[in-house]
Short mmCIF file of C-alpha atoms in Angstrom, two decimals:
data_model
loop_
_atom_site.label_atom_id
_atom_site.label_comp_id
_atom_site.label_asym_id
_atom_site.label_seq_id
_atom_site.Cartn_x
_atom_site.Cartn_y
_atom_site.Cartn_z
CA MET A 1 -3.30 -31.10 31.04
CA LEU A 2 -5.00 -28.02 30.60
CA SER A 3 -2.33 -25.91 32.35
CA PHE A 4 0.08 -27.39 30.22
CA ILE A 5 -1.73 -26.39 27.05
CA ARG A 6 -1.97 -22.55 28.46
CA ARG A 7 1.71 -22.62 28.95
CA LEU A 8 2.50 -23.85 25.62
CA PHE A 9 0.06 -21.25 24.42
CA ASP A 10 1.13 -18.43 26.38
CA ARG A 11 5.06 -18.93 25.66
CA LYS A 12 6.75 -15.97 24.32
CA PRO A 13 7.35 -15.56 20.95
CA GLY A 14 10.84 -15.11 19.32
CA THR A 15 11.61 -11.54 17.87
CA GLU A 16 12.11 -13.04 14.54
CA GLN A 17 8.77 -15.04 14.26
CA VAL A 18 6.90 -11.92 15.13
CA ALA A 19 9.18 -9.63 12.52
CA ARG A 20 8.36 -12.34 9.78
CA LEU A 21 4.74 -12.23 10.31
CA LEU A 22 4.79 -8.55 9.75
CA LEU A 23 6.93 -8.80 6.82
CA GLN A 24 4.13 -11.31 5.64
CA GLU A 25 1.46 -8.95 6.05
CA LEU A 26 3.09 -5.92 4.59
CA GLN A 27 4.22 -7.92 1.58
CA ARG A 28 0.48 -8.66 1.06
CA LEU A 29 -0.33 -5.02 1.32
CA LEU A 30 2.42 -3.60 -0.53
CA PRO A 31 3.38 -6.21 -3.24
CA ASP A 32 5.33 -3.92 -5.34
CA GLU A 33 7.29 -2.52 -2.46
CA LYS A 34 10.86 -4.16 -1.94
CA LEU A 35 10.65 -4.80 2.19
CA VAL A 36 14.15 -5.98 3.86
CA LEU A 37 14.07 -7.48 7.23
CA ASP A 38 17.07 -6.57 9.39
CA PRO A 39 16.84 -9.36 12.29
CA GLU A 40 20.15 -7.93 14.08
CA GLN A 41 18.84 -4.41 14.38
CA PHE A 42 14.90 -5.49 14.48
CA LEU A 43 13.79 -3.43 11.89
CA ILE A 44 12.30 -3.57 8.10
CA ARG A 45 14.22 -1.38 5.52
CA ARG A 46 11.74 0.22 2.91
CA ALA A 47 12.67 0.89 -0.80
CA ASP A 48 11.97 4.70 -0.11
CA GLY A 49 14.60 4.45 2.71
CA GLY A 50 12.09 4.58 5.47
CA THR A 51 12.75 2.24 8.21
CA VAL A 52 10.03 0.27 10.29
CA TYR A 53 10.96 -0.63 13.83
CA LEU A 54 9.74 -3.21 15.41
CA HIS A 55 10.17 -3.09 19.19
CA ASN A 56 7.01 -1.49 19.99
CA LEU A 57 5.02 -4.09 18.02
CA TYR A 58 6.82 -7.18 19.61
CA THR A 59 5.79 -5.43 23.13
CA ASP A 60 2.23 -5.23 22.21
CA TYR A 61 2.13 -8.73 20.41
CA CYS A 62 3.54 -10.40 23.59
CA GLN A 63 1.18 -8.43 25.87
CA ALA A 64 -1.79 -9.57 23.80
CA ARG A 65 -3.94 -12.75 24.30
CA PRO A 66 -2.85 -15.39 21.61
CA ALA A 67 -6.43 -15.16 19.83
CA GLU A 68 -5.56 -11.15 19.35
CA ARG A 69 -1.64 -11.61 18.12
CA ARG A 70 -2.87 -11.79 14.73
CA GLU A 71 -4.90 -8.41 15.22
CA GLN A 72 -1.85 -6.59 16.37
CA ILE A 73 -0.08 -7.37 13.38
CA ALA A 74 -2.75 -6.32 10.99
CA ARG A 75 -3.20 -3.16 12.88
CA PHE A 76 0.48 -2.46 12.80
CA ALA A 77 0.85 -3.50 8.93
CA LEU A 78 -2.05 -1.09 7.98
CA GLY A 79 -0.36 1.89 9.96
CA VAL A 80 2.93 1.32 8.13
CA ALA A 81 1.23 0.78 4.79
CA GLY A 82 -0.55 4.24 5.10
CA ILE A 83 2.37 6.17 5.89
CA GLY A 84 2.76 8.96 3.50
CA SER A 85 -0.14 8.01 1.30
CA ASP A 86 -3.08 9.75 3.34
CA ARG A 87 -0.83 13.15 4.22
CA PRO A 88 -2.96 16.19 3.70
CA ALA A 89 -2.42 18.25 0.63
CA ASP A 90 -3.30 21.51 2.41
CA PHE A 91 -3.76 23.21 5.37
CA ASP A 92 -7.73 23.15 5.23
CA GLU A 93 -7.54 19.26 5.01
CA ALA A 94 -4.80 19.01 7.92
CA ARG A 95 -6.35 21.34 10.22
CA PRO A 96 -8.97 18.90 12.11
CA ARG A 97 -6.52 16.19 12.00
CA LEU A 98 -3.93 17.96 14.18
CA LEU A 99 -3.16 16.88 17.74
CA PRO A 100 -0.32 17.27 20.19
CA ILE A 101 2.08 14.55 20.80
CA LEU A 102 5.23 13.75 23.38
CA ARG A 103 8.09 12.57 22.15
CA ARG A 104 10.87 10.50 23.64
CA LEU A 105 14.09 12.59 22.28
CA ALA A 106 16.09 9.52 23.21
CA GLY A 107 14.30 7.59 20.81
CA VAL A 108 14.13 10.10 18.16
CA ASP A 109 18.15 9.94 18.37
CA LEU A 110 18.36 6.10 17.79
CA ALA A 111 16.18 6.65 14.79
CA ARG A 112 18.75 9.41 13.31
CA ILE A 113 21.59 7.39 14.17
CA SER A 114 20.09 4.20 12.65
CA HIS A 115 19.69 6.40 9.43
CA GLY A 116 23.26 7.28 9.39
CA ASP A 117 23.00 10.69 9.52
CA PHE A 118 23.01 12.63 13.20
CA SER A 119 25.52 15.77 12.14
CA LYS A 120 22.53 18.19 12.18
CA LYS A 121 21.00 19.42 15.39
CA LEU A 122 17.57 17.96 16.40
CA GLU A 123 15.79 21.28 15.66
CA ASP A 124 16.95 21.25 12.09
CA THR A 125 15.66 17.89 11.32
CA MET A 126 12.03 17.92 12.78
CA ALA A 127 9.37 20.42 14.01
CA TRP A 128 9.26 20.34 17.70
CA SER A 129 9.48 22.44 20.94
CA PRO A 130 11.16 21.47 23.93
CA PHE A 131 9.07 20.20 26.92
CA SER A 132 11.51 18.93 29.28
CA PRO A 133 15.31 17.53 29.11
CA THR A 134 13.72 14.03 27.71
CA LEU A 135 10.71 15.09 26.25
CA GLY A 136 9.77 17.24 23.01
CA ALA A 137 6.53 18.85 22.35
CA ALA A 138 5.04 17.96 18.67
CA VAL A 139 2.23 17.90 16.18
CA ALA A 140 0.92 14.73 14.59
CA ILE A 141 -1.62 14.13 11.91
CA ASP A 142 -3.93 11.71 12.88
CA SER A 143 -5.51 9.07 10.84
CA ASP A 144 -7.59 5.77 11.07
CA HIS A 145 -4.33 3.57 11.38
CA ALA A 146 -1.30 5.68 11.75
CA ILE A 147 -0.04 8.89 13.63
CA ALA A 148 2.30 10.86 11.34
CA GLN A 149 4.40 13.88 12.81
CA VAL A 150 4.25 17.14 11.10
CA SER A 151 7.27 17.99 9.48
CA ASN A 152 9.25 21.45 8.78
CA ASP A 153 8.08 20.59 5.09
CA ASP A 154 4.41 20.07 5.92
CA LEU A 155 4.50 23.38 7.51
CA GLU A 156 6.07 25.38 4.83
CA ARG A 157 3.74 23.70 2.41
CA TRP A 158 0.66 24.95 4.70
CA GLY A 159 1.97 28.58 5.26
CA ILE A 160 1.80 28.33 9.17
CA GLY A 161 4.53 28.08 11.63
CA PHE A 162 4.97 25.52 14.48
CA GLU A 163 3.41 27.68 17.28
CA GLN A 164 0.15 28.28 15.43
CA ALA A 165 -0.05 24.13 14.38
CA PHE A 166 0.48 23.26 18.04
CA GLU A 167 -2.20 25.65 19.18
CA ILE A 168 -4.84 24.25 16.93
CA ALA A 169 -3.69 20.53 17.52
CA VAL A 170 -3.91 21.16 21.60
CA ASP A 171 -7.65 22.84 20.78
CA ASN A 172 -8.51 19.78 18.55
CA LEU A 173 -7.46 17.65 21.30
CA ARG A 174 -9.70 19.51 23.73
CA HIS A 175 -12.71 18.42 21.59
CA LYS A 176 -11.81 15.01 20.88
CA ALA A 177 -13.44 13.41 24.08
CA ALA A 178 -15.06 13.72 27.33
CA PRO A 179 -12.72 13.67 30.45
CA ALA A 180 -11.62 10.09 30.85
CA PHE A 181 -9.71 9.56 34.25
CA GLY A 182 -10.16 6.67 36.65
CA GLN A 183 -8.74 6.35 40.13
CA LEU A 184 -6.34 3.66 40.08
CA THR A 185 -5.27 4.19 43.99
CA PRO A 186 -6.47 6.38 46.63
CA GLY A 187 -5.72 10.02 45.25
CA LEU A 188 -4.13 8.43 41.92
CA TYR A 189 -5.72 8.78 38.94
CA VAL A 190 -4.92 7.26 35.65
CA SER A 191 -6.21 8.22 31.94
CA ASN A 192 -8.27 5.87 29.87
CA TYR A 193 -9.18 7.34 26.57
CA GLY A 194 -8.08 4.46 24.48
CA ASP A 195 -6.74 6.64 21.58
CA TYR A 196 -2.67 6.88 21.94
CA TYR A 197 -2.98 10.49 22.87
CA ASP A 198 -3.35 10.04 26.47
CA ALA A 199 0.25 11.91 27.19
CA GLY A 200 -0.74 14.59 25.08
CA ARG A 201 -3.62 15.78 27.50
CA ILE A 202 -0.97 16.86 29.81
CA PHE A 203 -1.27 20.01 27.70
CA LEU A 204 -4.87 20.11 28.62
CA HIS A 205 -4.20 21.69 32.05
CA GLU A 206 -7.99 22.07 33.03
CA LEU A 207 -8.06 18.06 32.97
CA ALA A 208 -5.75 17.99 36.19
CA TRP A 209 -7.68 20.96 37.72
CA GLN A 210 -10.88 19.11 37.38
CA LEU A 211 -9.67 16.02 39.65
CA PRO A 212 -10.17 16.12 43.72
CA LEU A 213 -6.40 16.28 44.38
CA ASP A 214 -4.48 17.36 47.64
CA GLY A 215 -2.22 19.79 46.41
CA ASP A 216 -0.83 21.25 43.13
CA PRO A 217 -1.37 18.88 40.32
CA VAL A 218 1.55 16.24 39.77
CA ALA A 219 1.64 14.50 36.66
CA MET A 220 3.85 11.57 34.70
CA ALA A 221 3.63 10.53 31.37
CA PRO A 222 5.55 7.23 31.25
CA ASN A 223 4.17 6.25 27.48
CA ARG A 224 2.07 7.43 25.05
CA THR A 225 -1.35 5.75 26.25
CA CYS A 226 -0.99 6.73 30.00
CA LEU A 227 -1.07 10.11 31.77
CA LEU A 228 -0.82 9.69 35.87
CA VAL A 229 -2.20 12.65 37.77
CA CYS A 230 -2.17 13.21 41.69
CA GLY A 231 -1.86 15.82 44.39
CA ALA A 232 1.76 17.46 45.54
CA ASP A 233 0.69 16.96 48.92
CA ASP A 234 -0.28 13.34 48.92
CA ALA A 235 2.91 11.08 49.76
CA GLU A 236 1.20 7.83 49.46
CA ALA A 237 -0.36 8.60 45.77
CA LEU A 238 3.03 9.82 44.72
CA GLU A 239 4.57 6.90 45.75
CA ASN A 240 2.02 4.72 44.02
CA MET A 241 2.44 7.04 40.88
CA ILE A 242 6.20 6.37 40.47
CA ALA A 243 5.54 2.73 41.07
CA THR A 244 3.11 2.29 38.48
CA ALA A 245 5.27 4.52 35.99
CA ARG A 246 8.06 2.27 36.67
CA ARG A 247 5.83 -0.73 35.50
CA VAL A 248 4.76 0.94 32.39
CA LEU A 249 7.95 1.69 31.62
CA ARG A 250 9.39 -1.46 31.82
CA GLU A 251 6.69 -3.71 30.64
CA GLN A 252 4.47 -1.64 27.98
CA SER A 253 5.46 -0.21 24.36
CA ARG A 254 6.06 3.31 23.41
CA PRO A 255 7.78 4.53 26.59
CA LEU A 256 8.09 8.25 27.22
CA SER A 257 9.66 9.46 30.43
CA ALA A 258 10.13 9.22 34.16
CA GLU A 259 10.07 12.68 34.80
CA MET A 260 7.47 13.74 37.20
CA PHE A 261 5.82 17.58 36.60
CA ARG A 262 4.01 19.89 38.86
CA LEU A 263 1.49 22.36 37.73
CA ARG A 264 1.78 25.65 38.94
CA ASP A 265 0.66 29.25 37.16
CA ARG A 266 -0.46 27.26 34.03
CA THR A 267 3.01 25.72 33.50
CA TRP A 268 4.45 22.20 34.23
CA SER A 269 7.81 22.06 35.40
CA LEU A 270 9.89 19.49 36.67
CA TRP A 271 9.51 18.33 40.12
CA THR A 272 11.01 16.06 42.79
CA PRO A 273 8.95 15.29 45.78
CA PRO A 274 10.20 15.29 49.40
CA GLY A 275 10.81 12.25 51.43
CA GLN A 276 10.90 8.43 50.10
CA ALA A 277 9.00 9.53 47.21
CA GLY A 278 11.81 11.75 46.19
CA VAL A 279 14.23 8.78 46.45
CA GLN A 280 12.10 6.84 44.34
CA LEU A 281 11.84 9.06 41.71
CA THR A 282 15.31 9.73 41.65
CA ALA A 283 16.15 6.08 41.35
CA LEU A 284 13.88 5.82 38.45
CA LEU A 285 15.25 8.67 36.58
CA ARG A 286 18.78 7.06 37.03
CA GLU A 287 17.48 3.80 35.60
CA GLU A 288 16.07 5.47 32.60
CA LYS A 289 18.91 7.46 32.06
CA ALA A 290 20.78 4.18 31.98
CA VAL A 291 18.78 2.44 29.65
CA ASP A 292 19.05 5.53 27.15
CA TYR A 293 22.74 5.55 27.33
CA ASN A 294 22.85 1.86 26.83
CA ASP A 295 20.45 1.78 23.61
CA GLN A 296 22.49 4.92 22.47
CA ARG A 297 25.66 3.21 22.68
CA GLU A 298 24.24 -0.21 20.80
CA VAL A 299 23.38 2.01 17.83
CA LEU A 300 26.42 4.03 17.67
CA GLU A 301 28.70 1.14 17.90
CA LYS A 302 26.78 -0.62 15.06
CA ALA A 303 26.67 2.36 13.11
CA HIS A 304 30.50 3.07 13.35
CA GLU A 305 30.93 -0.82 12.54
CA ALA A 306 29.20 -0.30 9.39
CA ALA A 307 31.23 3.06 8.65
CA GLY A 308 34.36 1.38 9.42
CA VAL A 309 35.02 4.01 12.15
CA ASP A 310 37.28 3.32 15.34
CA VAL A 311 35.78 4.99 18.22
CA PHE A 312 35.24 3.86 21.89
CA VAL A 313 31.86 4.57 22.86
CA ALA A 314 32.06 4.67 26.78
CA LYS A 315 29.42 3.15 28.69
CA HIS A 316 26.98 4.85 31.33
CA SER A 317 27.40 2.49 34.28
CA LEU A 318 25.51 2.18 37.61
CA LEU A 319 26.69 1.29 40.81
CA GLN A 320 25.26 1.15 44.35
CA ARG A 321 27.04 2.71 47.05
CA ASP A 322 27.67 0.75 50.10
CA SER A 323 27.22 3.45 52.66
CA ASP A 324 23.87 4.96 51.76
CA GLY A 325 22.59 2.67 49.10
CA ALA A 326 22.55 5.35 46.81
CA VAL A 327 23.09 4.72 42.84
CA ILE A 328 25.92 6.39 41.34
CA SER A 329 26.60 6.67 37.64
CA TYR A 330 30.46 6.48 35.90
CA ALA A 331 32.25 6.40 32.79
CA VAL A 332 35.51 5.34 32.01
CA LEU A 333 37.97 7.69 30.01
CA PRO A 334 40.87 5.70 28.78
CA LYS A 335 44.24 7.45 27.70
CA GLY A 336 45.38 7.22 24.05
CA VAL A 337 41.87 6.12 23.06
CA ASP A 338 39.44 8.05 20.70
CA THR A 339 36.29 8.40 23.00
CA TRP A 340 32.87 9.51 23.12
CA LEU A 341 32.04 10.05 26.44
CA PRO A 342 28.53 10.07 28.37
CA GLU A 343 27.77 12.49 31.04
CA ALA A 344 27.89 10.58 34.50
CA ASP A 345 28.52 11.62 38.16
CA LEU A 346 32.03 10.33 38.01
CA VAL A 347 34.92 10.09 35.21
CA PHE A 348 37.27 7.21 35.97
CA LEU A 349 40.46 8.74 34.15
CA CYS A 350 42.62 5.61 33.09
CA GLU A 351 46.26 6.42 32.32
CA VAL A 352 47.50 3.10 32.12
CA ALA A 353 45.18 -0.28 31.85
CA GLY A 354 45.10 -2.17 35.09
CA GLU A 355 46.04 0.52 37.30
CA THR A 356 43.82 2.50 39.71
CA PRO A 357 42.26 5.26 38.02
CA THR A 358 41.65 8.77 39.13
CA ILE A 359 38.28 9.37 40.01
CA VAL A 360 36.66 12.92 39.40
CA ALA A 361 33.43 14.35 39.81
CA TRP A 362 31.72 15.68 36.50
CA PRO A 363 31.49 18.93 37.64
CA HIS A 364 35.16 19.44 38.18
CA PHE A 365 35.83 17.25 35.05
CA ALA A 366 33.69 19.65 32.97
CA GLU A 367 35.09 22.86 34.38
CA HIS A 368 38.87 21.91 34.23
CA ALA A 369 38.86 19.88 30.97
CA GLY A 370 35.81 21.13 29.34
CA HIS A 371 38.13 22.63 26.26
CA LEU A 372 38.89 18.78 25.65
CA LEU A 373 35.15 17.92 24.81
CA GLU A 374 32.95 18.68 22.11
CA ARG A 375 29.09 18.09 22.54
CA LEU A 376 27.73 15.84 19.86
CA PRO A 377 24.34 16.86 18.73
CA LEU A 378 22.49 14.06 20.38
CA ALA A 379 19.45 14.80 22.50
CA VAL A 380 21.28 12.27 25.26
CA PRO A 381 24.35 14.24 26.00
CA ARG A 382 27.54 12.77 25.09
CA TRP A 383 30.85 14.38 23.99
CA LYS A 384 33.64 13.63 21.63
CA VAL A 385 36.93 13.85 23.60
CA LEU A 386 39.65 15.73 21.77
CA GLY A 387 42.48 14.50 24.03
CA TYR A 388 43.37 13.04 27.33
CA PRO A 389 43.93 15.69 29.77
CA GLU A 390 47.77 16.58 30.35
CA GLY A 391 50.03 18.67 32.09
CA ASP A 392 48.38 21.24 34.53
CA CYS A 393 45.19 20.06 33.62
CA LEU A 394 45.89 16.53 34.68
CA ARG A 395 47.74 17.41 38.23
CA ARG A 396 44.31 19.93 38.85
CA LEU A 397 41.90 16.97 38.19
CA GLN A 398 44.26 15.05 40.63
CA GLU A 399 44.00 17.26 43.06
CA LEU A 400 40.29 17.34 43.00
CA ALA A 401 40.12 13.62 42.85
CA THR A 402 37.21 11.79 44.98
CA THR A 403 35.87 8.61 45.61
CA VAL A 404 32.33 6.57 45.17
CA GLU A 405 31.59 7.10 48.80
CA ALA A 406 32.48 10.69 49.10
CA VAL A 407 30.98 12.03 45.62
CA GLN A 408 27.82 13.89 45.54
CA ARG A 409 25.19 12.46 43.24
CA GLN A 410 24.12 15.45 40.51
#
């Protein structure tokens, strides 16, 4: 009987149930504001045009003990209600509250698409600097219940530039708390700060150097509350790091990146380790890229449907090769269809539906059909196809045709 009762209370709640609990709490905190729940897109629209995305809340709610779930709703609602109301009026007030953060650029894309305007380049819409292909460095304004990103308008009002604000933010984080890393497995260390700025501590190089590592420091930041560090020469720790990052990315909220970084000469650089760890990391990166493309495609299709735009948003698909088990990505380009094409190892050129396609490796396709591609202003690369290859271009691509078994992964 006790096990039955435990299962009853541990059942995973529905998304709409959680959304309505939050909506009820927000209506209590903001009685004069009109809030509209969109169950299909799993978000709440605010009267000022703002959007409250609910996926992170839902993940946190499901992972919390039943007795703690109401607290998750209350904390999230306080953060939403406080957005914009606690923004510093001047730089003197803002300075001690600035802290560095990492942003998952694919997530920023999703928000821009959902708002219906992603025609501008990312650098024209928010204050940030590139950290890696999937991550951006930004500055946050810290408060008791929310983390708000510093905007270009904030910087202009305060009379400072992004680099100065970021330097101040990093120094603030350096003095925020004493080092808090624990050993997860032999040679692998994980942050334990409990303040949502764990990933941002990748900017504090001295923290990695202080750990007893075998080789250069190596780090992964799979989500906002997790920074993993080990040594570049510790093969077992590297494999454990990748396995841990995979679990965090799959099971926890606020995902960031599957990328791995190596610290040399005071600079973090993308790195792929040798051996089995490198194989495992490559697989994880491909999985995450496919997730980003799938999320992007879903949001683009909804945006196009709402706007009455007829465009084929091509899927970024994965298949496993028989000969060596390698995971290969591909995208389909049909003839005569307006297409937005993702980057992939292979492009399947389909002149006639149902017939065998011409398979072309992406580098060859970009080299010979690049004049037919217009890069869209999205962080996760996608191209508007201006026309299907014809004439000499098509003949050259047919000459360079390959197979799934023969292609080299990018």
